[in-house]
CSV table of C-alpha atoms in Angstrom, one decimal:
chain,number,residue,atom,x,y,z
D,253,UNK,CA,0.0,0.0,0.0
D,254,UNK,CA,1.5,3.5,-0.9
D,255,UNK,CA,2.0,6.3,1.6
D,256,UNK,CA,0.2,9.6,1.9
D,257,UNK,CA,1.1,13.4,1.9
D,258,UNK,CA,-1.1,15.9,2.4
D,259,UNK,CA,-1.5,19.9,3.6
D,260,UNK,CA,-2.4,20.5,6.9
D,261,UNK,CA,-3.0,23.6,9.0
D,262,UNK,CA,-1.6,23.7,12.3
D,263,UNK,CA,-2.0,27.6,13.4
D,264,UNK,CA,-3.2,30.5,12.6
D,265,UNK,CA,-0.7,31.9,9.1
D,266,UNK,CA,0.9,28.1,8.8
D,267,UNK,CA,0.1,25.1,6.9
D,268,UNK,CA,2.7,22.3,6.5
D,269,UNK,CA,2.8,19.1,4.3
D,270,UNK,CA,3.1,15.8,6.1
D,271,UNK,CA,3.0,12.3,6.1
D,272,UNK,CA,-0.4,10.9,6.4
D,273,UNK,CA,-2.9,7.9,6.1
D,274,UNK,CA,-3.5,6.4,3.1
D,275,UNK,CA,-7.2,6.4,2.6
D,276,UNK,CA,-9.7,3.3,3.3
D,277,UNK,CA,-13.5,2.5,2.7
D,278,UNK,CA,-14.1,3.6,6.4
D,279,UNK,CA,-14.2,7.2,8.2
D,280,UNK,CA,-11.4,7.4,10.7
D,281,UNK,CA,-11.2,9.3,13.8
D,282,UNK,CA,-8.9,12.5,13.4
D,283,UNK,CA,-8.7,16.5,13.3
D,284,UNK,CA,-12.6,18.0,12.9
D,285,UNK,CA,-14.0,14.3,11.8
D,286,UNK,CA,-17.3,14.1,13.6
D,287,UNK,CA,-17.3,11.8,16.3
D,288,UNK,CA,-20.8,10.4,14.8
D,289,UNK,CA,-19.0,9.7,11.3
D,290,UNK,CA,-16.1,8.5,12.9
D,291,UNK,CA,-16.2,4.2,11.8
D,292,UNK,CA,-18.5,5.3,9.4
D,293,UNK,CA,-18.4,2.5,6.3
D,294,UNK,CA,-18.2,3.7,3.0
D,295,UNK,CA,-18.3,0.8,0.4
D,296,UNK,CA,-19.9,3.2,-1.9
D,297,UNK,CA,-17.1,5.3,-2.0
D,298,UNK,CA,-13.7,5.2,-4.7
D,299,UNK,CA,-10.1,6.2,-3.8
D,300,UNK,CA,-8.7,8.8,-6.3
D,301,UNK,CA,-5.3,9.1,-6.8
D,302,UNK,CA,-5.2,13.1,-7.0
D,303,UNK,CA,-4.6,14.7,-10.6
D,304,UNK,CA,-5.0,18.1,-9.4
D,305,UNK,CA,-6.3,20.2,-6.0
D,306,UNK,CA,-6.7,24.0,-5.6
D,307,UNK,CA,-5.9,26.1,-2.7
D,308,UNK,CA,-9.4,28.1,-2.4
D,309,UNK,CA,-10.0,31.3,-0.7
D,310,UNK,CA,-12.4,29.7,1.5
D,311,UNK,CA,-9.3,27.8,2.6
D,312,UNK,CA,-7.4,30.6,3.4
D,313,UNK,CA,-10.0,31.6,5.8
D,314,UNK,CA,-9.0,28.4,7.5
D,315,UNK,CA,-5.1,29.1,7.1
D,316,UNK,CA,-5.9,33.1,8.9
D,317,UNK,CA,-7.2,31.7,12.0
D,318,UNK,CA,-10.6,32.9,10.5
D,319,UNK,CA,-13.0,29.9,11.6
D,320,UNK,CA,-12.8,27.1,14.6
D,321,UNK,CA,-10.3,24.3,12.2
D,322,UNK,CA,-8.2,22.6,14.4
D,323,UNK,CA,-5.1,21.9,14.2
D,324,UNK,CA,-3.6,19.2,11.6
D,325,UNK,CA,-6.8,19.4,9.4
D,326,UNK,CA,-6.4,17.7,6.3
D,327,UNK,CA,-7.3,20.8,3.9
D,328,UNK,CA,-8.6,21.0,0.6
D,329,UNK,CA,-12.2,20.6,-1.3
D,330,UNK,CA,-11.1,21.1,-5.1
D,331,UNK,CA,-10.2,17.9,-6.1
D,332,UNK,CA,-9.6,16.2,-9.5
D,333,UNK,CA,-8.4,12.5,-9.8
D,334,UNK,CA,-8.2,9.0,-11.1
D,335,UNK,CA,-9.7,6.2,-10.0
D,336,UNK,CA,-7.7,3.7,-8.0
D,337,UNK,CA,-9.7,1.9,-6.1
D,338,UNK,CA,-13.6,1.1,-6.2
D,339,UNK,CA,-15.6,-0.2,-3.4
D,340,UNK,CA,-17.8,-3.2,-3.7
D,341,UNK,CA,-21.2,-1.0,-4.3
D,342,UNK,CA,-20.0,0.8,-6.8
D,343,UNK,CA,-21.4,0.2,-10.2
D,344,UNK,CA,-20.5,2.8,-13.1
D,345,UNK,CA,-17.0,4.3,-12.1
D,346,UNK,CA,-13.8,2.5,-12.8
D,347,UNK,CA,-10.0,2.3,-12.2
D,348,UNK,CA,-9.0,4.3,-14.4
D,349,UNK,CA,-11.7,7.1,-15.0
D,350,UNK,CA,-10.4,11.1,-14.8
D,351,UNK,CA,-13.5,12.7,-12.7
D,352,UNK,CA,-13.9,15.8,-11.2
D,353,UNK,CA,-15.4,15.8,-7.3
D,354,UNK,CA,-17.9,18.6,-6.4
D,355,UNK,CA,-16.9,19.8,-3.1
D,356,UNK,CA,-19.9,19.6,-1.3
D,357,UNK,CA,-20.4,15.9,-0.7
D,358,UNK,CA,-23.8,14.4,-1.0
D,359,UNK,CA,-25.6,11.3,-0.7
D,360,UNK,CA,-28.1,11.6,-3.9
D,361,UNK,CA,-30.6,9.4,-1.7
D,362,UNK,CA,-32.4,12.7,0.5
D,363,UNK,CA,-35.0,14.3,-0.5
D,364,UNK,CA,-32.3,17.8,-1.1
D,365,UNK,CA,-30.5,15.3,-2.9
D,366,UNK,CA,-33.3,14.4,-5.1
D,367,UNK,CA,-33.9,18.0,-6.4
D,368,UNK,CA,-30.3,18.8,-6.9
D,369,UNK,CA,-29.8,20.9,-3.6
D,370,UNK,CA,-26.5,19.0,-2.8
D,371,UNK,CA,-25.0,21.7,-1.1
D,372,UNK,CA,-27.4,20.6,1.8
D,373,UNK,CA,-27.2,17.1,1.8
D,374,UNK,CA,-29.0,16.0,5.2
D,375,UNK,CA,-27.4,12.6,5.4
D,376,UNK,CA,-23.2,13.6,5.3
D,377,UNK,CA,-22.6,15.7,8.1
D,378,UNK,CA,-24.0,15.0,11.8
D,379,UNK,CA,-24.9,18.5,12.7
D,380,UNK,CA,-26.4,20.1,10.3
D,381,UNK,CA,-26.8,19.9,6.0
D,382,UNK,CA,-24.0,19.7,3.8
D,383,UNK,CA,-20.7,19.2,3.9
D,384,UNK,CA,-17.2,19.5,1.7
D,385,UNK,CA,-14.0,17.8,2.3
D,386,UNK,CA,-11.2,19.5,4.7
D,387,UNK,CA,-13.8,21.9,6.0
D,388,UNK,CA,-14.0,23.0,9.6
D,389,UNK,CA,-17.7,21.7,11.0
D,390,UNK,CA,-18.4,19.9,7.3
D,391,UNK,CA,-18.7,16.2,9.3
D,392,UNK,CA,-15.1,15.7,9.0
D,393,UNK,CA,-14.4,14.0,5.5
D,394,UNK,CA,-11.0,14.4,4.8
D,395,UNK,CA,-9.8,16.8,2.6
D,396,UNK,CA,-8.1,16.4,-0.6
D,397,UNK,CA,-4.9,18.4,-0.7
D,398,UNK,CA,-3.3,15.4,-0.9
D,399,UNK,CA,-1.8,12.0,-3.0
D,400,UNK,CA,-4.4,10.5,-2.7
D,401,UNK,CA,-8.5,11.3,-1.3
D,402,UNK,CA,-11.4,8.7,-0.5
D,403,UNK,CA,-14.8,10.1,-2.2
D,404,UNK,CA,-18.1,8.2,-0.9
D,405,UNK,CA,-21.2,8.2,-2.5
D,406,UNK,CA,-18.8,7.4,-6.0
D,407,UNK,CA,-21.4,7.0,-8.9
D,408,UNK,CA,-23.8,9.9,-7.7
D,409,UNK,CA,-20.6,12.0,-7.0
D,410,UNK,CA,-18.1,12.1,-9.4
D,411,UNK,CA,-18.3,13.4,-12.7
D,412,UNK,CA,-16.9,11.2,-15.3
D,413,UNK,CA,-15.0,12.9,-18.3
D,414,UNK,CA,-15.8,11.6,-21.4
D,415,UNK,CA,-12.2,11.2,-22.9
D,416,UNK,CA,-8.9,10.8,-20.7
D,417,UNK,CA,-6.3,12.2,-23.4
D,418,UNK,CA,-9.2,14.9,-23.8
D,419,UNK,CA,-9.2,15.4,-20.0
D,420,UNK,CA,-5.7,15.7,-19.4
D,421,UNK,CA,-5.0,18.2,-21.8
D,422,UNK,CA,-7.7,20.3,-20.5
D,423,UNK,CA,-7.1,19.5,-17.5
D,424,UNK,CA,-6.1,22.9,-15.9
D,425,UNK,CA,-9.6,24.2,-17.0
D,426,UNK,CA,-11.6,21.2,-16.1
D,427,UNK,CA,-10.3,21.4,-12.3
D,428,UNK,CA,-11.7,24.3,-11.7
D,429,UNK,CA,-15.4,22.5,-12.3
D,430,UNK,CA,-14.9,21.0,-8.7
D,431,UNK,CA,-15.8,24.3,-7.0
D,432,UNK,CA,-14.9,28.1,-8.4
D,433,UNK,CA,-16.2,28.0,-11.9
D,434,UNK,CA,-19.9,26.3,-11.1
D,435,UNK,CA,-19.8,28.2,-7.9
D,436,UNK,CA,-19.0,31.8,-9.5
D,437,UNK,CA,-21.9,30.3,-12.2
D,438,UNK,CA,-24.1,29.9,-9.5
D,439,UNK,CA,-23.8,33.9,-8.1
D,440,UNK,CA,-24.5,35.0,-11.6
D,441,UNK,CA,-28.1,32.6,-11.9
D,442,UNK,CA,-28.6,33.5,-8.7
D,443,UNK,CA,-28.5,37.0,-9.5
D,444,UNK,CA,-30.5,36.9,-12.4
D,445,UNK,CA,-28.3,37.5,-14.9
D,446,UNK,CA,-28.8,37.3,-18.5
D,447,UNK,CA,-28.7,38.4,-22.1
D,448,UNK,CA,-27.8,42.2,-22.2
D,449,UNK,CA,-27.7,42.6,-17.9
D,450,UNK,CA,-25.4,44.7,-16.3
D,451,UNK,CA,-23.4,43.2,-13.5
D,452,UNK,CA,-21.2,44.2,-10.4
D,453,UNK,CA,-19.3,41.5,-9.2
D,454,UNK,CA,-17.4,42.1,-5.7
D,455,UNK,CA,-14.4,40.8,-5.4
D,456,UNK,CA,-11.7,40.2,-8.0
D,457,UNK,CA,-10.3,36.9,-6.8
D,458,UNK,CA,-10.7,33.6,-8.6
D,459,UNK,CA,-14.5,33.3,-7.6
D,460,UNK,CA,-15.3,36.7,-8.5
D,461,UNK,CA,-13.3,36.0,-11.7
D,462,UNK,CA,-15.4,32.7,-12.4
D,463,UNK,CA,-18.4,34.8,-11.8
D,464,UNK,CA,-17.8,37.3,-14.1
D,465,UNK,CA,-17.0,34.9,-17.0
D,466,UNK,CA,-19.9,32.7,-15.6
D,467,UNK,CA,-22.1,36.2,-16.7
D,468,UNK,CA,-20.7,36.5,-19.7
D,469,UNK,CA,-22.1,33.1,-20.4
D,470,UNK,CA,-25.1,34.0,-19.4
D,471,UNK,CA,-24.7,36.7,-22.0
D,472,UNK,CA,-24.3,39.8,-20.1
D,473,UNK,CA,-24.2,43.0,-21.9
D,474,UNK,CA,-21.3,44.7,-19.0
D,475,UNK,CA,-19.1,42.9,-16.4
D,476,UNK,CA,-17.8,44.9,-13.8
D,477,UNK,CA,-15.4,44.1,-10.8
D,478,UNK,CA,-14.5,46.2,-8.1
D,479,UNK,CA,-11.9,45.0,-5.7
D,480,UNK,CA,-8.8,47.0,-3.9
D,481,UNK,CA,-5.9,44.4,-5.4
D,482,UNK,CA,-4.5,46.6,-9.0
D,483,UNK,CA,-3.2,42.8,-10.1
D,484,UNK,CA,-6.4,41.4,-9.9
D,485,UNK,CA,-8.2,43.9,-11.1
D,486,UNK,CA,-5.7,44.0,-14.4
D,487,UNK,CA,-6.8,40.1,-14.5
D,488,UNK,CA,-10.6,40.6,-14.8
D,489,UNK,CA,-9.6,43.0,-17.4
D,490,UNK,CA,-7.7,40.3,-19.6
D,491,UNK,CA,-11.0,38.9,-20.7
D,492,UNK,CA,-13.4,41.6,-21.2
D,493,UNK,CA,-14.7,42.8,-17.7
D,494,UNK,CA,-14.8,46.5,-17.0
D,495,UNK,CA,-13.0,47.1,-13.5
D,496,UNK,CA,-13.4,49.7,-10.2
D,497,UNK,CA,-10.9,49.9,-7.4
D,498,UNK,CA,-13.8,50.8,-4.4
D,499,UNK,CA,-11.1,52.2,-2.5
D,500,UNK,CA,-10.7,55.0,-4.9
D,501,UNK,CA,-14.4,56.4,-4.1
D,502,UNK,CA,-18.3,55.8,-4.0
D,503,UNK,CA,-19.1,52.7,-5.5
D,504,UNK,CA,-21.9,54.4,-7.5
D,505,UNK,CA,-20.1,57.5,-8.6
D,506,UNK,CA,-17.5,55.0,-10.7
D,507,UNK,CA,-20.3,52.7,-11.6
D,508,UNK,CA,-21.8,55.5,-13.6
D,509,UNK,CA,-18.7,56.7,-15.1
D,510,UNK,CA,-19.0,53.0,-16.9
D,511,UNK,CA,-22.4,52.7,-17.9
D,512,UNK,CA,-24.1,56.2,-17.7
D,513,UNK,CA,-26.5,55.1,-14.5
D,514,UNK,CA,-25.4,54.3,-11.1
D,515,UNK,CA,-27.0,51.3,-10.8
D,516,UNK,CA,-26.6,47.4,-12.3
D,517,UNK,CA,-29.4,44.5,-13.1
D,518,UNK,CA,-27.4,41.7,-11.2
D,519,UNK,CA,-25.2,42.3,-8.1
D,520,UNK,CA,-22.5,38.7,-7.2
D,521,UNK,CA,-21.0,38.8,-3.6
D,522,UNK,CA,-17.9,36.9,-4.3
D,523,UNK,CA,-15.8,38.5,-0.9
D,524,UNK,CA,-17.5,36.8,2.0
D,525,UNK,CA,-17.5,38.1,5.6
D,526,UNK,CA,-13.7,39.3,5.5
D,527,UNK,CA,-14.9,42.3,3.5
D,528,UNK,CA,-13.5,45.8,3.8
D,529,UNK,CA,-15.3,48.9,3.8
D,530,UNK,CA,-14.9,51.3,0.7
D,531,UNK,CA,-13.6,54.7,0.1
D,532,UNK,CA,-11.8,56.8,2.7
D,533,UNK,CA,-13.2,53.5,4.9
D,534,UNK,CA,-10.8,50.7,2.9
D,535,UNK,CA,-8.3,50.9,5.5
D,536,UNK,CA,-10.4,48.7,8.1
D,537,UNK,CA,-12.5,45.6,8.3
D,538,UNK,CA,-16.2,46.1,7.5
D,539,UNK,CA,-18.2,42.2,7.3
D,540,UNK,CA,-21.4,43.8,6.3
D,541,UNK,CA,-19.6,46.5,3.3
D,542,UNK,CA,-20.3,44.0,0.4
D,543,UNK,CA,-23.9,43.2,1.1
D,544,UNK,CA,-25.1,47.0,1.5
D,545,UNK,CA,-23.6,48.0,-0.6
D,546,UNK,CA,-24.7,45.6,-3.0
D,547,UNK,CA,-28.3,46.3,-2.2
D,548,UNK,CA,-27.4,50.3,-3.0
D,549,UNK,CA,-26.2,49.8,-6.5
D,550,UNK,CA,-29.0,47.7,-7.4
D,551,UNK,CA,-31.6,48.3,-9.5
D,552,UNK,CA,-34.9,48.0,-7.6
D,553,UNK,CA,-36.5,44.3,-8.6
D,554,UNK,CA,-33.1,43.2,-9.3
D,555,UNK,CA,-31.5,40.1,-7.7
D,556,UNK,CA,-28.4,39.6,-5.5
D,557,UNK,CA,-26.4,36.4,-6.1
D,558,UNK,CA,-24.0,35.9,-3.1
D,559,UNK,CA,-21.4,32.9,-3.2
D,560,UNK,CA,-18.8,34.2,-0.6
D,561,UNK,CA,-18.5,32.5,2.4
D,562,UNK,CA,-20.3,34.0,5.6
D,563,UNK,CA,-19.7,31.6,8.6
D,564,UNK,CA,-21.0,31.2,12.2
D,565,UNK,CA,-18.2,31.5,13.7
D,566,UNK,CA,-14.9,33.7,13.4
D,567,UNK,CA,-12.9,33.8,16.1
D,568,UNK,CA,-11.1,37.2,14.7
D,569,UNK,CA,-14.5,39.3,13.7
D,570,UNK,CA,-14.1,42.8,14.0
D,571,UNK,CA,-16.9,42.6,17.3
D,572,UNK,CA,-18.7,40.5,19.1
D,573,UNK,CA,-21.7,40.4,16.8
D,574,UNK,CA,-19.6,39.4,13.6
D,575,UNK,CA,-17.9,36.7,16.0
D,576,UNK,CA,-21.3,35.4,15.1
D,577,UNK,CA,-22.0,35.7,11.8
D,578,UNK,CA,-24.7,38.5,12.5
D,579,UNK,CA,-23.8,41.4,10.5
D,580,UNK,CA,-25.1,45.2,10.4
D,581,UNK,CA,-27.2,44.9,7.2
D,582,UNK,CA,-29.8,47.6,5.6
D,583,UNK,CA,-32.1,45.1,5.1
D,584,UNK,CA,-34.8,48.1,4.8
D,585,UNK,CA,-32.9,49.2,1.4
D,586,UNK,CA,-33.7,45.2,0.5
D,587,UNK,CA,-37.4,45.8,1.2
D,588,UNK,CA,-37.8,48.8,-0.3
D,589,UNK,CA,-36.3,47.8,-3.4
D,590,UNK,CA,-37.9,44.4,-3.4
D,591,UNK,CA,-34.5,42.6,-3.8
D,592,UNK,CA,-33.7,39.1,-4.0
D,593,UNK,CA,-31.4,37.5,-2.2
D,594,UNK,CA,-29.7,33.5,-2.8
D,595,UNK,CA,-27.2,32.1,-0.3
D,596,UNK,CA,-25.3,29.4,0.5
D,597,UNK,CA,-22.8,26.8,-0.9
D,598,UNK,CA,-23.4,26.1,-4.8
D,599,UNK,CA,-25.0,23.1,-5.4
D,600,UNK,CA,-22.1,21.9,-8.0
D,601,UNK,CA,-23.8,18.9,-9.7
D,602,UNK,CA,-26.2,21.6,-10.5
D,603,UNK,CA,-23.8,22.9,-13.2
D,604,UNK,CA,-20.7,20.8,-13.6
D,605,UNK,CA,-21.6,19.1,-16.8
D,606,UNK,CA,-22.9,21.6,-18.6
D,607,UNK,CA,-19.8,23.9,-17.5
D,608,UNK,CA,-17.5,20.9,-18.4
D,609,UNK,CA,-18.8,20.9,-21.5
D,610,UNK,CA,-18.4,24.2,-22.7
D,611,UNK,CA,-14.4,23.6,-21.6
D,612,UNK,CA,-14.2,20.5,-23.7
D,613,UNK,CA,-15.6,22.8,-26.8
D,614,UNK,CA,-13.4,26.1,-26.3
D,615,UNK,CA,-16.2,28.3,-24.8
D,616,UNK,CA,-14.6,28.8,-21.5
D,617,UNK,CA,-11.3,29.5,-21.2
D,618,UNK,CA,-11.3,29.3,-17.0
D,619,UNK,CA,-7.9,28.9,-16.2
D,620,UNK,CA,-6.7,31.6,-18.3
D,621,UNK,CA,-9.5,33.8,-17.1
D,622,UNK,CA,-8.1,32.9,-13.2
D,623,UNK,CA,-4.2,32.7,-13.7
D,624,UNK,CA,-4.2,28.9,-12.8
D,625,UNK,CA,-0.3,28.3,-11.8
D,626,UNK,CA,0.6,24.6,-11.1
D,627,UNK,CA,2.7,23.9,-8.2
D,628,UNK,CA,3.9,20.7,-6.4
D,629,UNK,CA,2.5,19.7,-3.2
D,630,UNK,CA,5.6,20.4,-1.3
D,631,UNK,CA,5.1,24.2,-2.4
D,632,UNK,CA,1.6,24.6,-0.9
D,633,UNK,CA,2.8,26.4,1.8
D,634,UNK,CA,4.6,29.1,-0.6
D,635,UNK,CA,1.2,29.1,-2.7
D,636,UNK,CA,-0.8,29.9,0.4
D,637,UNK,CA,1.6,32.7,1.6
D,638,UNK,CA,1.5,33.9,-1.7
D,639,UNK,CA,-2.6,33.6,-1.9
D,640,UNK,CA,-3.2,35.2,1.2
D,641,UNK,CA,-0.4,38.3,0.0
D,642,UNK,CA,-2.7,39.2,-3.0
D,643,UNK,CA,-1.4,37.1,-5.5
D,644,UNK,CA,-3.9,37.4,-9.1
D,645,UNK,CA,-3.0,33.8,-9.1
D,646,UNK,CA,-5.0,30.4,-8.7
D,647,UNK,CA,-3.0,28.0,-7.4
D,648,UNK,CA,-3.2,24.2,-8.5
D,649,UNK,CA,-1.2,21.4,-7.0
D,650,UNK,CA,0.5,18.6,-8.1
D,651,UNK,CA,0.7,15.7,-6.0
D,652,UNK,CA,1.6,12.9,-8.4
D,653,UNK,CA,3.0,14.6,-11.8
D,654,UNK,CA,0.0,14.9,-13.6
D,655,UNK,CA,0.2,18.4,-14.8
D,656,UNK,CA,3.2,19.0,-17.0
D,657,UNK,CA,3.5,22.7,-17.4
């Protein structure tokens, strides 16, 4: 039986590779696994021998000291591999299949299941619905920055692609289907974007960047991102999106300079509860920033799709109601402007196929649109430092050689 290595945070700023279990067809007890999973039998499941795994901002949460992880969680949800091993209920997948793992794990037997709300399976995670691998208080499956990853629930799961040698050379786009491209989709359906909408999107980092390319597959008429970062900001701009740095004055005031209104159809929340404020305010954490000011520069019946993480617990909130996850918001401007609001993980099986296959046919150039950099597993603690610095970068690893350039 092979060995293991795998990313693990151990404090607050510091994730380390190390040696760890190889993976069976049974839950094991260990760092955030749920005691009720823990012996947990999983002859349903498949062991992947990992082809490629992304360090995700909702990871570096994790990596800040931002949530309740422990210490020597197994990180890492984005997960792209080849079948090694089956387990004896499996039917359709084989050794030997390329798939693509949506993060949140589900059992396809609940009645969420059933309607394709996956990101709140009720039968994967003790205390509550859903769950994702290497995710604090997400039941404890472990995560798949690693050689190799277990998967349960194998032929609901995984998403088969069609051709290996087709797979492989795609392969830098086609790993992003495990979480940021459907996810950044999601935010613009869920804002209601479509042909000839204008769109903010908040937040130029590789979810924000998925989202705005997920609107211009929608067929969006404008795309504009705001962030603070100049580099990522130049990034959005490499494929058509307009761009505002919000730290360089009212929202509004440079959202008009772009489309002659200060106001857009669709608004996408792709920053999450470590937002800033704006203006002569960007110097300082603001949780509740994004979401107001979302509902401001929205058109009145226009929809708000929000895909960045808020949590329930953050140990480093700016005050004791944040600590909480309860945030300041205008929910009056909401009312009056008879907004709608969608929250909560993407539901990736939602999307993953059609998205896969408009990679496969040259209609979505992801990795290009997100600066996807391969790296080896060893460097995932230089790729995180980096991440967590700014870098317009999204960062693949490489546990086993797969990725050749």
């Amino acid at each position: 039986m092979p060995g293991n290595r795998a990313v693990a945070y151990k404090e607050p700023g510091v994730v380390e590779v190390i040696d760890t279990d190889y993976p069976t067809f049974e839950l094991k007890d260990g760092p955030g696994v749920n005691p009720a999973n823990v012996g947990r039998k999983v002859p349903h499941g498949v062991i992947l021998k990992t082809v490629a795994t992304n360090i995700c901002g909702s990871d570096q949460h994790m990596v800040r000291g931002r949530t309740t992880a422990p210490a020597n969680l197994v990180l890492g949800h984005e997960i792209t591999g080849e079948v090694v091993e089956v387990g004896p209920d499996v039917e359709f997948i084989e050794v030997g299949d390329i798939v693509s793992v949506p993060f949140n794990i589900s059992c396809g037997r609940c009645r969420n299941c059933k309607v394709l709300k996956t990101g709140i399976c009720l039968n994967v995670n003790p205390d509550r619905p859903g769950s994702a691998y290497g995710y604090v208080d997400m039941g404890g499956w472990v995560g798949g920055q690693a050689e190799y990853v277990l998967v349960p629930y194998a032929d609901w799961n995984l998403l088969k692609f069609p051709d290996r040698d087709q797979a492989l050379e795609k392969i830098m786009d086609l790993t992003m289907l495990s979480d940021i491209f459907p996810t950044g989709f999601h935010g613009a359906v869920t804002a209601g974007v479509g042909v000839g909408s204008t769109v903010y999107v908040a937040g130029a980092g590789p979810v924000g960047l998925a989202a705005a390319m997920g609107a211009q597959l929608l067929g969006a008429a404008v795309v504009i991102v705001g962030d603070m970062n100049e580099d990522r900001l130049a990034q959005a701009r490499t494929f058509g999106c307009e761009t505002v740095n919000v730290g360089e004055g009212p929202l509004q005031d440079q959202i008009e300079q772009i489309l002659g209104v200060p106001e857009v159809d669709s608004g996408i929340d792709a920053v999450g509860f470590e937002a800033r404020g704006h203006g002569k305010d960007a110097d300082h954490e603001a949780p509740a920033t994004v979401l107001n000011s979302l509902m401001d520069i929205t058109t009145a019946g226009g929809s708000l799709g929000i895909p960045g993480l808020y949590v329930t617990g953050d140990p480093g909130a700016v005050d004791e109601s944040a600590k909480k996850g309860s945030l300041s918001l205008s929910l009056g401007t909401g009312w009056a402007k008879s907004l709608s609001f969608a929250t909560g993980q993407c539901p990736v099986m939602k999307y993953n196929r059609q998205l896969m296959m408009a990679i496969l046919h040259d209609k979505a150039p992801i990795a290009k649109a997100v600066n996807a950099k391969a790296i080896s597993l060893e460097d995932a603690p230089r790729g995180y430092a980096e991440f967590d610095a700014g870098a317009a970068t999204k960062f693949v690893l490489n546990p086993n050689g797969y990725l050749t350039d």
